[in-house]
Tab-separated table of C-alpha atoms in Angstrom:
chain	number	residue	atom	x	y	z
A	1	MET	CA	-85.715	69.830	116.949
A	2	LYS	CA	-85.522	66.562	114.972
A	3	LYS	CA	-82.335	65.478	113.936
A	4	LEU	CA	-81.461	66.070	110.185
A	5	LYS	CA	-80.842	62.834	108.279
A	6	ASN	CA	-79.575	62.310	104.692
A	7	LEU	CA	-82.541	60.097	103.574
A	8	SER	CA	-84.637	59.872	100.606
A	9	ARG	CA	-88.084	58.576	100.500
A	10	VAL	CA	-89.142	56.182	97.683
A	11	ARG	CA	-92.284	54.465	96.502
A	12	ILE	CA	-92.143	50.989	95.078
A	13	LYS	CA	-94.818	49.473	93.005
A	14	GLY	CA	-95.097	45.974	92.048
A	15	LEU	CA	-96.307	42.352	93.347
A	16	ASN	CA	-94.288	40.028	95.621
A	17	GLN	CA	-92.178	42.663	97.226
A	18	GLU	CA	-90.966	40.630	100.231
A	19	ARG	CA	-88.262	38.678	98.570
A	20	THR	CA	-86.751	41.694	96.967
A	21	LEU	CA	-86.953	43.838	100.031
A	22	SER	CA	-85.106	41.057	102.000
A	23	LYS	CA	-82.552	40.688	99.484
A	24	ILE	CA	-81.834	44.338	99.209
A	25	SER	CA	-81.861	44.840	102.941
A	26	LYS	CA	-79.072	42.785	103.299
A	27	LYS	CA	-76.793	44.965	101.144
A	28	PHE	CA	-78.330	48.411	102.196
A	29	LYS	CA	-80.012	49.825	105.095
A	30	LEU	CA	-83.815	50.501	104.572
A	31	PHE	CA	-85.733	52.772	106.976
A	32	ASN	CA	-89.383	53.360	107.890
A	33	LEU	CA	-90.748	50.655	105.619
A	34	THR	CA	-94.486	51.390	105.184
A	35	ARG	CA	-96.882	48.916	103.206
A	36	VAL	CA	-99.424	51.507	101.745
A	37	GLU	CA	-101.408	48.787	99.600
A	38	LYS	CA	-100.716	45.035	98.553
A	39	SER	CA	-98.546	46.136	95.579
A	40	LEU	CA	-97.428	49.532	96.895
A	41	SER	CA	-94.700	50.329	99.501
A	42	GLU	CA	-92.893	53.288	100.624
A	43	LEU	CA	-89.409	53.323	102.477
A	44	GLU	CA	-86.399	55.429	103.170
A	45	VAL	CA	-82.704	54.971	102.071
A	46	LYS	CA	-79.616	56.778	102.412
A	47	ASN	CA	-79.015	59.384	99.708
A	48	ASN	CA	-75.679	57.711	98.814
A	49	ASP	CA	-77.325	54.473	98.333
A	50	LEU	CA	-80.236	55.766	96.414
A	51	LYS	CA	-79.121	55.060	92.890
A	52	LYS	CA	-78.017	51.565	93.593
A	53	VAL	CA	-81.192	50.698	95.433
A	54	LYS	CA	-83.339	52.211	92.677
A	55	ALA	CA	-81.517	50.304	89.946
A	56	GLN	CA	-81.731	47.036	91.945
A	57	PHE	CA	-85.559	47.481	92.301
A	58	VAL	CA	-85.774	48.151	88.688
A	59	SER	CA	-83.855	45.214	87.697
A	60	GLU	CA	-86.491	43.091	89.603
A	61	GLY	CA	-89.249	44.554	87.655
A	62	PHE	CA	-90.529	47.052	89.996
A	63	GLU	CA	-91.510	50.708	89.483
A	64	VAL	CA	-89.505	53.041	91.540
A	65	GLU	CA	-90.592	56.797	92.313
A	66	VAL	CA	-88.727	59.133	94.405
A	67	LEU	CA	-90.907	61.056	96.530
A	68	SER	CA	-88.533	63.291	98.510
A	69	SER	CA	-84.863	63.846	99.461
A	70	ASN	CA	-83.745	65.522	102.777
A	71	GLY	CA	-80.518	66.284	104.805
A	72	ILE	CA	-77.444	68.439	104.304
A	73	THR	CA	-76.048	66.289	101.280
A	74	HIS	CA	-79.037	66.872	99.309
A	75	PHE	CA	-79.160	70.492	100.098
A	76	PHE	CA	-75.751	71.213	98.954
A	77	LYS	CA	-76.354	69.235	95.624
A	78	LYS	CA	-79.305	71.319	95.144
A	79	PHE	CA	-77.563	74.560	96.272
A	80	PHE	CA	-74.442	74.125	93.942
A	81	LYS	CA	-76.868	73.550	90.957
A	82	ASN	CA	-78.247	77.051	91.834
A	83	TYR	CA	-75.647	79.170	89.815
A	84	GLY	CA	-77.714	82.505	90.630
A	85	VAL	CA	-77.228	82.105	94.341
A	86	ILE	CA	-73.696	81.088	94.145
A	87	GLY	CA	-72.913	83.881	91.966
A	88	ALA	CA	-74.736	86.357	94.166
A	89	ILE	CA	-72.709	85.024	97.143
A	90	ILE	CA	-69.436	85.373	95.151
A	91	ILE	CA	-70.439	89.159	94.253
A	92	SER	CA	-71.418	89.861	97.737
A	93	PHE	CA	-68.177	88.639	99.204
A	94	ALA	CA	-66.252	90.404	96.671
A	95	PHE	CA	-67.938	93.576	97.532
A	96	TYR	CA	-67.512	93.034	101.167
A	97	LEU	CA	-63.758	92.723	100.649
A	98	PHE	CA	-63.817	95.929	98.560
A	99	GLN	CA	-65.968	97.956	101.033
A	100	PHE	CA	-63.933	97.030	103.907
A	101	GLY	CA	-61.097	99.248	102.972
A	102	PHE	CA	-63.271	102.331	103.270
A	103	ILE	CA	-64.676	104.548	106.227
A	104	TRP	CA	-68.351	104.561	106.240
A	105	GLN	CA	-69.044	106.571	109.208
A	106	VAL	CA	-67.405	109.390	111.567
A	107	LYS	CA	-68.187	109.057	115.264
A	108	VAL	CA	-67.697	112.098	117.470
A	109	TYR	CA	-67.571	111.916	121.162
A	110	GLY	CA	-66.935	114.353	124.105
A	111	THR	CA	-68.589	117.580	122.326
A	112	GLU	CA	-70.816	119.759	124.353
A	113	LYS	CA	-70.453	123.268	123.057
A	114	ILE	CA	-69.202	122.088	119.729
A	115	ASP	CA	-71.713	120.818	117.134
A	116	SER	CA	-70.648	117.364	116.523
A	117	LYS	CA	-72.309	117.387	113.009
A	118	GLU	CA	-69.948	120.331	112.161
A	119	VAL	CA	-66.904	118.102	113.048
A	120	VAL	CA	-68.230	115.264	110.848
A	121	GLU	CA	-68.984	117.444	107.986
A	122	TYR	CA	-65.413	119.066	108.134
A	123	ILE	CA	-63.732	115.619	108.129
A	124	ASN	CA	-66.093	114.372	105.247
A	125	GLN	CA	-65.182	117.354	103.134
A	126	ASN	CA	-61.415	117.506	103.793
A	127	PHE	CA	-60.129	113.908	104.177
A	128	SER	CA	-60.383	110.797	102.114
A	129	LYS	CA	-62.418	107.766	103.092
A	130	ASN	CA	-59.825	105.290	101.983
A	131	LYS	CA	-58.186	103.779	104.971
A	132	ARG	CA	-54.751	103.685	103.186
A	133	GLN	CA	-54.952	107.268	102.570
A	134	ILE	CA	-55.960	108.482	105.965
A	135	LYS	CA	-53.329	109.696	108.477
A	136	THR	CA	-55.078	110.230	111.664
A	137	ASP	CA	-52.229	112.702	113.008
A	138	ASN	CA	-52.980	115.068	110.335
A	139	ILE	CA	-56.727	115.127	111.255
A	140	GLU	CA	-56.038	115.617	114.686
A	141	ILE	CA	-53.806	118.770	113.695
A	142	SER	CA	-56.443	120.112	111.354
A	143	LEU	CA	-59.207	119.772	113.773
A	144	LYS	CA	-57.208	121.730	116.573
A	145	GLU	CA	-56.497	124.588	113.960
A	146	ASN	CA	-60.093	124.830	112.660
A	147	PHE	CA	-61.918	124.419	115.857
A	148	ALA	CA	-60.945	127.059	118.501
A	149	ARG	CA	-62.768	125.222	121.335
A	150	ILE	CA	-60.999	121.899	120.897
A	151	SER	CA	-58.019	121.725	123.216
A	152	MET	CA	-57.181	118.091	122.765
A	153	VAL	CA	-58.336	115.474	120.246
A	154	SER	CA	-57.574	111.964	119.348
A	155	VAL	CA	-58.644	110.057	116.165
A	156	ALA	CA	-58.524	106.415	115.509
A	157	ILE	CA	-59.895	104.004	112.981
A	158	VAL	CA	-61.982	101.301	114.444
A	159	GLY	CA	-63.362	99.005	111.986
A	160	GLN	CA	-65.039	100.862	109.259
A	161	SER	CA	-65.539	103.983	111.523
A	162	LEU	CA	-63.458	107.014	112.333
A	163	VAL	CA	-63.710	107.709	115.997
A	164	VAL	CA	-62.954	111.189	117.215
A	165	ASN	CA	-62.614	111.915	120.853
A	166	VAL	CA	-62.830	115.616	121.724
A	167	HIS	CA	-61.735	117.525	124.929
A	168	GLU	CA	-63.126	121.000	124.906
A	169	THR	CA	-61.644	124.004	126.378
A	170	ILE	CA	-63.452	125.370	129.504
A	171	TYR	CA	-64.046	129.037	129.526
A	172	PRO	CA	-64.913	131.078	132.429
A	173	VAL	CA	-68.580	131.759	132.861
A	174	GLU	CA	-68.180	135.575	132.351
A	175	MET	CA	-66.733	134.784	128.891
A	176	GLU	CA	-69.578	132.548	127.639
A	177	GLY	CA	-71.962	135.354	126.870
A	178	GLN	CA	-75.521	134.707	125.370
A	179	PHE	CA	-76.930	133.361	128.692
A	180	SER	CA	-80.193	131.466	128.631
A	181	PRO	CA	-83.314	132.445	130.569
A	182	ILE	CA	-84.740	130.152	133.232
A	183	TYR	CA	-87.827	128.367	132.083
A	184	ALA	CA	-90.660	126.534	133.592
A	185	GLU	CA	-90.471	122.770	133.075
A	186	VAL	CA	-93.960	122.106	133.993
A	187	ASP	CA	-97.402	123.752	134.389
A	188	CYS	CA	-97.663	125.138	137.903
A	189	LYS	CA	-98.659	127.891	140.337
A	190	VAL	CA	-95.685	129.943	141.841
A	191	THR	CA	-95.685	129.953	145.615
A	192	SER	CA	-92.391	131.728	146.449
A	193	VAL	CA	-89.473	133.388	144.578
A	194	GLU	CA	-86.072	134.168	145.821
A	195	LEU	CA	-83.817	135.993	143.111
A	196	ILE	CA	-80.183	135.738	143.218
A	197	GLN	CA	-79.237	137.166	139.795
A	198	GLY	CA	-81.203	138.274	136.769
A	199	THR	CA	-84.645	139.851	136.311
A	200	LEU	CA	-87.675	138.236	137.430
A	201	ALA	CA	-90.539	137.597	134.936
A	202	VAL	CA	-92.912	136.030	137.579
A	203	LYS	CA	-94.120	136.599	141.181
A	204	ALA	CA	-95.727	134.491	143.779
A	205	GLY	CA	-99.145	133.413	142.971
A	206	ASP	CA	-98.699	133.453	139.036
A	207	ILE	CA	-99.909	130.504	137.265
A	208	VAL	CA	-97.365	129.529	134.526
A	209	GLN	CA	-97.316	127.013	131.759
A	210	LYS	CA	-94.428	124.781	130.645
A	211	GLY	CA	-91.874	126.845	128.657
A	212	GLU	CA	-92.546	130.153	130.159
A	213	VAL	CA	-89.752	132.374	131.141
A	214	LEU	CA	-89.293	132.716	134.927
A	215	VAL	CA	-86.026	134.684	135.049
A	216	HIS	CA	-84.428	136.918	132.246
A	217	PRO	CA	-80.596	136.560	131.735
A	218	TYR	CA	-80.004	140.314	132.422
A	219	ILE	CA	-80.097	143.211	134.786
A	220	ILE	CA	-80.664	146.862	134.493
A	221	ASP	CA	-77.553	148.550	136.186
A	222	ALA	CA	-77.558	152.006	137.976
A	223	GLU	CA	-77.045	153.765	134.832
A	224	GLY	CA	-80.117	152.235	133.200
A	225	GLN	CA	-77.922	150.049	130.938
A	226	THR	CA	-78.927	146.287	130.247
A	227	ARG	CA	-76.199	143.972	131.178
A	228	GLU	CA	-76.112	140.132	130.574
A	229	VAL	CA	-75.821	137.892	133.534
A	230	ASN	CA	-76.228	134.349	134.369
A	231	PRO	CA	-79.728	134.122	135.814
A	232	GLN	CA	-80.068	132.322	139.218
A	233	ALA	CA	-83.160	132.040	141.462
A	234	ILE	CA	-84.757	129.612	143.849
A	235	ILE	CA	-88.404	129.232	142.706
A	236	LYS	CA	-91.061	127.105	144.495
A	237	ALA	CA	-94.304	126.184	142.989
A	238	ASP	CA	-97.322	124.022	143.264
A	239	VAL	CA	-97.231	121.274	140.744
A	240	TRP	CA	-100.189	119.044	139.975
A	241	LEU	CA	-99.598	115.209	139.367
A	242	ILE	CA	-102.812	114.319	137.488
A	243	ALA	CA	-103.961	110.638	136.356
A	244	SER	CA	-107.127	108.739	135.862
A	245	GLU	CA	-108.518	105.114	135.759
A	246	THR	CA	-111.739	104.027	134.104
A	247	HIS	CA	-113.723	100.974	135.137
A	248	TYR	CA	-116.338	99.418	132.757
A	249	ASP	CA	-119.184	97.430	134.406
A	250	SER	CA	-118.827	94.641	131.752
A	251	TYR	CA	-116.222	93.825	129.277
A	252	TYR	CA	-114.626	91.097	127.254
A	253	LYS	CA	-111.257	89.614	128.447
A	254	THR	CA	-108.952	87.494	126.178
A	255	TYR	CA	-106.485	85.285	127.920
A	256	ARG	CA	-104.237	82.226	127.017
A	257	THR	CA	-105.631	78.925	128.056
A	258	GLY	CA	-102.108	77.376	128.376
A	259	GLU	CA	-102.376	74.976	125.401
A	260	SER	CA	-99.807	75.689	122.447
A	261	ILE	CA	-98.508	74.353	119.279
A	262	GLU	CA	-94.832	74.802	118.183
A	263	SER	CA	-93.501	74.886	114.597
A	264	SER	CA	-90.012	75.288	113.371
A	265	ARG	CA	-87.921	75.443	110.326
A	266	ILE	CA	-84.101	75.717	109.407
A	267	THR	CA	-82.896	77.883	106.503
A	268	LEU	CA	-79.487	78.633	104.873
A	269	PHE	CA	-79.006	81.524	102.473
A	270	GLY	CA	-82.872	81.875	102.552
A	271	LEU	CA	-83.283	78.287	101.412
A	272	GLU	CA	-85.373	75.926	103.622
A	273	ILE	CA	-83.536	72.828	104.550
A	274	TYR	CA	-85.789	71.525	107.360
A	275	ASN	CA	-89.411	72.047	108.194
A	276	ASN	CA	-91.327	70.901	111.073
A	277	SER	CA	-94.538	72.892	110.532
A	278	LYS	CA	-97.708	71.966	112.093
A	279	VAL	CA	-101.375	73.146	111.294
A	280	CYS	CA	-102.828	75.405	114.086
A	281	GLU	CA	-106.159	73.990	115.001
A	282	PHE	CA	-106.915	76.535	117.387
A	283	GLU	CA	-110.072	78.536	116.898
A	284	THR	CA	-108.447	81.928	118.334
A	285	PHE	CA	-104.887	82.231	119.185
A	286	GLU	CA	-101.921	84.554	119.639
A	287	SER	CA	-98.361	83.769	117.874
A	288	GLU	CA	-94.890	84.551	118.803
A	289	THR	CA	-92.039	84.118	116.401
A	290	SER	CA	-88.230	83.971	117.116
A	291	SER	CA	-85.127	83.154	115.177
A	292	GLN	CA	-81.478	82.559	116.011
A	293	TYR	CA	-78.198	81.386	114.422
A	294	LEU	CA	-77.425	77.691	115.009
A	295	SER	CA	-73.560	78.431	115.056
A	296	GLU	CA	-71.515	81.416	115.727
A	297	ASN	CA	-69.776	81.293	112.498
A	298	GLN	CA	-72.189	83.481	110.357
A	299	ALA	CA	-70.208	82.742	107.251
A	300	LEU	CA	-72.532	79.578	107.141
A	301	PRO	CA	-75.840	81.388	108.243
A	302	LEU	CA	-77.879	78.430	109.453
A	303	ILE	CA	-80.953	80.153	111.089
A	304	TYR	CA	-83.633	78.442	113.289
A	305	GLU	CA	-86.993	79.967	113.266
A	306	LYS	CA	-89.605	78.940	115.674
A	307	THR	CA	-93.186	79.917	115.879
A	308	VAL	CA	-95.473	79.156	118.957
A	309	TYR	CA	-99.267	79.432	118.664
A	310	TYR	CA	-100.924	79.974	121.998
A	311	GLU	CA	-104.689	79.213	122.126
A	312	THR	CA	-106.797	82.072	123.762
A	313	LYS	CA	-110.278	82.253	124.969
A	314	THR	CA	-112.479	85.298	125.310
A	315	GLU	CA	-115.055	85.640	128.112
A	316	LEU	CA	-117.434	88.516	129.274
A	317	VAL	CA	-116.562	89.919	132.633
A	318	GLU	CA	-119.339	91.704	134.577
A	319	GLN	CA	-118.221	93.630	137.813
A	320	ALA	CA	-119.771	96.559	139.743
A	321	PHE	CA	-117.506	99.643	140.323
A	322	GLU	CA	-118.043	99.340	144.341
A	323	GLU	CA	-116.373	95.963	144.155
A	324	VAL	CA	-113.145	97.557	142.866
A	325	LYS	CA	-113.416	101.124	143.856
A	326	THR	CA	-110.446	101.101	146.379
A	327	GLN	CA	-108.336	99.277	143.843
A	328	LYS	CA	-109.162	101.773	141.056
A	329	ILE	CA	-108.300	104.829	143.370
A	330	GLU	CA	-105.065	103.057	144.232
A	331	GLU	CA	-104.146	102.492	140.633
A	332	ALA	CA	-104.885	106.187	139.511
A	333	LYS	CA	-102.657	107.330	142.544
A	334	GLN	CA	-99.767	105.289	141.448
A	335	LYS	CA	-100.069	106.393	138.054
A	336	ALA	CA	-99.891	110.059	139.269
A	337	LEU	CA	-97.015	109.247	141.434
A	338	ILE	CA	-94.922	108.194	138.489
A	339	TYR	CA	-94.189	111.872	138.041
A	340	PHE	CA	-93.165	112.377	141.746
A	341	GLN	CA	-89.639	113.814	142.075
A	342	GLU	CA	-87.111	112.965	144.849
A	343	TYR	CA	-87.476	116.108	146.745
A	344	ASP	CA	-91.200	116.895	146.084
A	345	ILE	CA	-93.466	117.508	149.109
A	346	ILE	CA	-97.088	116.253	148.918
A	347	LYS	CA	-99.341	119.103	149.986
A	348	SER	CA	-102.777	117.488	149.041
A	349	GLU	CA	-104.704	114.630	147.177
A	350	ASP	CA	-108.000	115.194	145.495
A	351	ILE	CA	-110.135	112.453	144.042
A	352	ASN	CA	-113.074	112.832	141.760
A	353	ILE	CA	-115.320	109.940	140.769
A	354	SER	CA	-117.854	110.371	137.870
A	355	SER	CA	-120.217	107.922	136.239
A	356	GLY	CA	-121.396	107.467	132.635
A	357	VAL	CA	-123.262	104.790	130.870
A	358	GLY	CA	-121.715	101.575	131.686
A	359	PHE	CA	-118.422	103.072	133.033
A	360	THR	CA	-116.854	105.079	136.002
A	361	SER	CA	-113.869	107.408	135.938
A	362	VAL	CA	-111.508	107.940	138.809
A	363	ASP	CA	-109.510	111.193	138.492
A	364	VAL	CA	-106.640	111.896	141.017
A	365	VAL	CA	-104.873	115.102	141.538
A	366	ILE	CA	-101.992	115.189	143.894
A	367	THR	CA	-100.530	118.641	144.520
A	368	VAL	CA	-96.753	118.739	145.524
A	369	GLU	CA	-94.495	121.527	146.392
A	370	ARG	CA	-91.439	121.650	144.001
A	371	LYS	CA	-88.389	123.680	143.043
A	372	ILE	CA	-88.848	124.592	139.423
A	373	GLY	CA	-86.594	126.357	136.661
A	374	VAL	CA	-84.360	125.006	133.962
A	375	ASN	CA	-82.316	126.530	131.192
A	376	TYR	CA	-83.006	126.252	127.308
A	377	GLU	CA	-81.046	122.863	126.938
A	378	ASN	CA	-82.675	121.010	129.639
A	379	LEU	CA	-86.051	122.240	128.763
A	380	HIS	CA	-85.810	120.797	125.426
A	381	LYS	CA	-84.485	117.484	126.820
A	382	GLU	CA	-87.646	117.269	128.897
A	383	ASN	CA	-89.595	117.534	125.575
């Protein structure tokens, strides 16, 4: 990144410039002098010297044209003339100070049986959002009185959030009621069932789909009455891990050549104060853009943006399936084994290879033995 300089570039028009340039250079620093034509020159001077240098050239009978001005000094002069931006910053800052005195969100932690949304809604409906009017002790007492399941609770103001930490009362299993059935979490074939408690919905040899009930949460007692229980069973099943890979006899491959062009710029409050843009002359390319603050103090958000253009080439690749057969089979196996779990036992592997016009597909089915069965909440987490 180039160093920012407070320089202005000017164009001088007139004959016999050497003597005047020599005279002025003794008083002021002149940079990057370029002789465009015999009677036309361009040079750079410090922004602070611009008026004096311009006046001296004019007094010597030359025409002076200011081409551009750069640097932070020029930017701030330009910025402070932009009353709309200044006004917007002042209004934004005033709004920030105003809104800082209010709570904008309620965060609830530690809930399992209690719906955290109900806690948030209760606080929003019954307590002020003004920080000065919030008494956390009162919120804690009110929550314990209105939510029987809460045994302990702490409330604190953190920034513009009201943080609620909840500790729930743990009831014995017998008091919970409304037991959930045991469901199948995958498509599978049941191989063995050992019922501990509940009523079976499947037997060995049944093929079940994900979401089907395996064990109901009740039993029929000796008197023929239905009684709720917490279902428990050890169920094993054959689960199929399936994956496929496709090979094309010919395809186009795009890759980066290693050549790149980098452009960058710096902005402040959305206004560009530095630009080092370069023309991308690559016929085909990919680009990546990133941005970051130049200082940790975001009150002066100087943002450095960089874009890198990577040259790409595309070429036709032709390769027979037999040359990569082993590789494609292994890739398909690895994709299938992504679904392999810690205690799974592999029982068999089946590989099917089929060909079409210009392509070949490899399908792999790995059969594993697995213990299955989850409750309602865990089933929906899987989804």
